[in-house]
XYZ file of C-alpha atoms in Angstrom:
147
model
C -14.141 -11.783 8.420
C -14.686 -9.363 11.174
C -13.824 -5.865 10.851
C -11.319 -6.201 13.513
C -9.433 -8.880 11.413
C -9.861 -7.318 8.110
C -8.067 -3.878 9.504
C -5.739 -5.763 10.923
C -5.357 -7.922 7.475
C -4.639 -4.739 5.857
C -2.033 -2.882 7.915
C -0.201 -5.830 7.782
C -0.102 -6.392 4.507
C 0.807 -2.038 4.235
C 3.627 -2.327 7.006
C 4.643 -5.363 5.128
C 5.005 -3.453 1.692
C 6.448 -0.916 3.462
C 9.024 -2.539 5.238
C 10.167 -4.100 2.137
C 10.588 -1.023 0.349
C 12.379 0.137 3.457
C 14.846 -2.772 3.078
C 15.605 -2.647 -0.685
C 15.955 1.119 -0.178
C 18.704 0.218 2.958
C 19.978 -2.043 0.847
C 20.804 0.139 -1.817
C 22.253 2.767 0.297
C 24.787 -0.048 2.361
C 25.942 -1.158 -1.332
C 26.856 2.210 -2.483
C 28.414 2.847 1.444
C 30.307 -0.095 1.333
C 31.926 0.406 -1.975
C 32.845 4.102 -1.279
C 34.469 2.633 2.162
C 36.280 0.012 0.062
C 37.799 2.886 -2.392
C 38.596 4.466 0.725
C 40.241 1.715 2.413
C 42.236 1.040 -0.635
C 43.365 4.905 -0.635
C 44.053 4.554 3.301
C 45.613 1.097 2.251
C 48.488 2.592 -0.483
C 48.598 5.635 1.765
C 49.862 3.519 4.556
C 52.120 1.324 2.668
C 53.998 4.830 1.309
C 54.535 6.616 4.690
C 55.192 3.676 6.920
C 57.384 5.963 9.180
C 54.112 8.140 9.951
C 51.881 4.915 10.429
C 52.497 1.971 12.503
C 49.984 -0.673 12.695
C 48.453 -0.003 15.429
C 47.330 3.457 14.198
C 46.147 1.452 11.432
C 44.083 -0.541 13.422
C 42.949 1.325 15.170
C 41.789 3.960 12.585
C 40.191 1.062 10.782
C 38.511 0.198 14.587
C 37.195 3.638 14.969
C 35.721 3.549 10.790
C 34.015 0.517 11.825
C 32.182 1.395 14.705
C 31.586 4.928 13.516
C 29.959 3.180 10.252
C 27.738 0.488 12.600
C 26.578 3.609 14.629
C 25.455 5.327 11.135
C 23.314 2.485 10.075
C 21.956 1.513 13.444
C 20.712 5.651 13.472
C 18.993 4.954 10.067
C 17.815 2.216 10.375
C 15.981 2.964 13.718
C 14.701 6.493 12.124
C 13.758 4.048 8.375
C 11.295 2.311 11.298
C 10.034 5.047 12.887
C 8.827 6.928 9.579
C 7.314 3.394 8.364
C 5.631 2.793 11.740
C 4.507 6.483 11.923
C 3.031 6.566 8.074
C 1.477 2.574 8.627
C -0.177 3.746 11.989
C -1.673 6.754 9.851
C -2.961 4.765 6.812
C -4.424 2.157 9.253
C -6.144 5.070 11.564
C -7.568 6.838 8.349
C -8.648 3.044 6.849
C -10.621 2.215 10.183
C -12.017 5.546 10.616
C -13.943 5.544 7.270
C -14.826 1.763 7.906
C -16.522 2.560 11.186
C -18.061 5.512 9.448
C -19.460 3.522 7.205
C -20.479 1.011 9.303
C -22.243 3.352 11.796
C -24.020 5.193 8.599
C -25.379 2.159 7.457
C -26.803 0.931 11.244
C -28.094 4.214 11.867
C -30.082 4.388 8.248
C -31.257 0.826 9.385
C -33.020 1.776 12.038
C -34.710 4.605 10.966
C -35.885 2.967 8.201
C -37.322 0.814 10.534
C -38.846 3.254 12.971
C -40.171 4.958 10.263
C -42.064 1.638 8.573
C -43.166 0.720 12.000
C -44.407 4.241 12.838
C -46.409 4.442 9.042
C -47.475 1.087 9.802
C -49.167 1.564 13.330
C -51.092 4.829 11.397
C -52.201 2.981 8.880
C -53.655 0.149 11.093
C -55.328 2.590 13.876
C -56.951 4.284 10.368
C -58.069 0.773 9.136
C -59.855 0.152 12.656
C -61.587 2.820 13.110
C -62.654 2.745 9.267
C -63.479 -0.410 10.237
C -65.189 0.493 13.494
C -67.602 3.115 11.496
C -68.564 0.712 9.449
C -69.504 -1.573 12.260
C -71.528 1.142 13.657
C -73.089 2.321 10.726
C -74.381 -1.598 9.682
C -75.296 -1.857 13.506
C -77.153 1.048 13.675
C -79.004 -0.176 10.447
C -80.143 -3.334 11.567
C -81.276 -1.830 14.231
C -83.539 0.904 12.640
């Protein structure tokens, strides 16, 4: 797996945890809206049924109308800020997670290479010393044979 794919692998699998824990924590928050609405709209309900003078039904709808929309505006609002904080804190963890894995990456290349600049380097000395040990010794049985 490339380290493209594996990055990618893992801020999926964070946005995925996170947008789950997003949801259940939504969901928590509609159920205990929607049952404080329903008290309400059982209050508003008796309310209405007492002082039917004051209210007609069309205030009632329309009340109800304007709770409804006013309530679908509130959780459109969270929900889009809920994605923004997830997207913002994924898009973090995922720049901090590829950072160190290109560090790491480039760390270990660069060590590579000077480990092998350095063993070629050693190993070019050590073969111009064999020669001209070599050589000498050449000469020296040369020169001998001569004499």
């Amino acid at each position: 797996m490339s380290l493209k794919e594996s990055v990618l692998n893992v801020s999926y699998r964070f946005k995925t945890l996170s947008k789950q824990q997003t949801d259940r924590h939504t969901d928590t928050q509609t159920h205990t809206q929607t049952h404080r609405h329903r008290h309400t709209d059982r209050q508003t309900d008796i309310h209405t049924q007492t002082h039917t003078q004051t209210h007609t039904q069309t205030d009632t709808h329309t009340d109800r109308q304007t709770h409804r929309q006013t309530h679908r505006q509130t959780g459109r609002q969270t929900d889009r800020q809920t994605d923004r904080q997830t997207d913002r804190q994924t898009d973090r963890q995922t720049d901090r997670q590829t950072d160190r894995q290109t560090d790491r990456q480039t760390d270990r290349q660069t060590d590579r290479q000077t480990d092998r600049q350095t063993d070629r380097q050693t190993d070019r000395q050590t073969d111009r010393q064999t020669d001209r040990q070599t050589d000498r010794q050449t000469d020296r049985q040369t020169d001998r044979q001569t004499d």
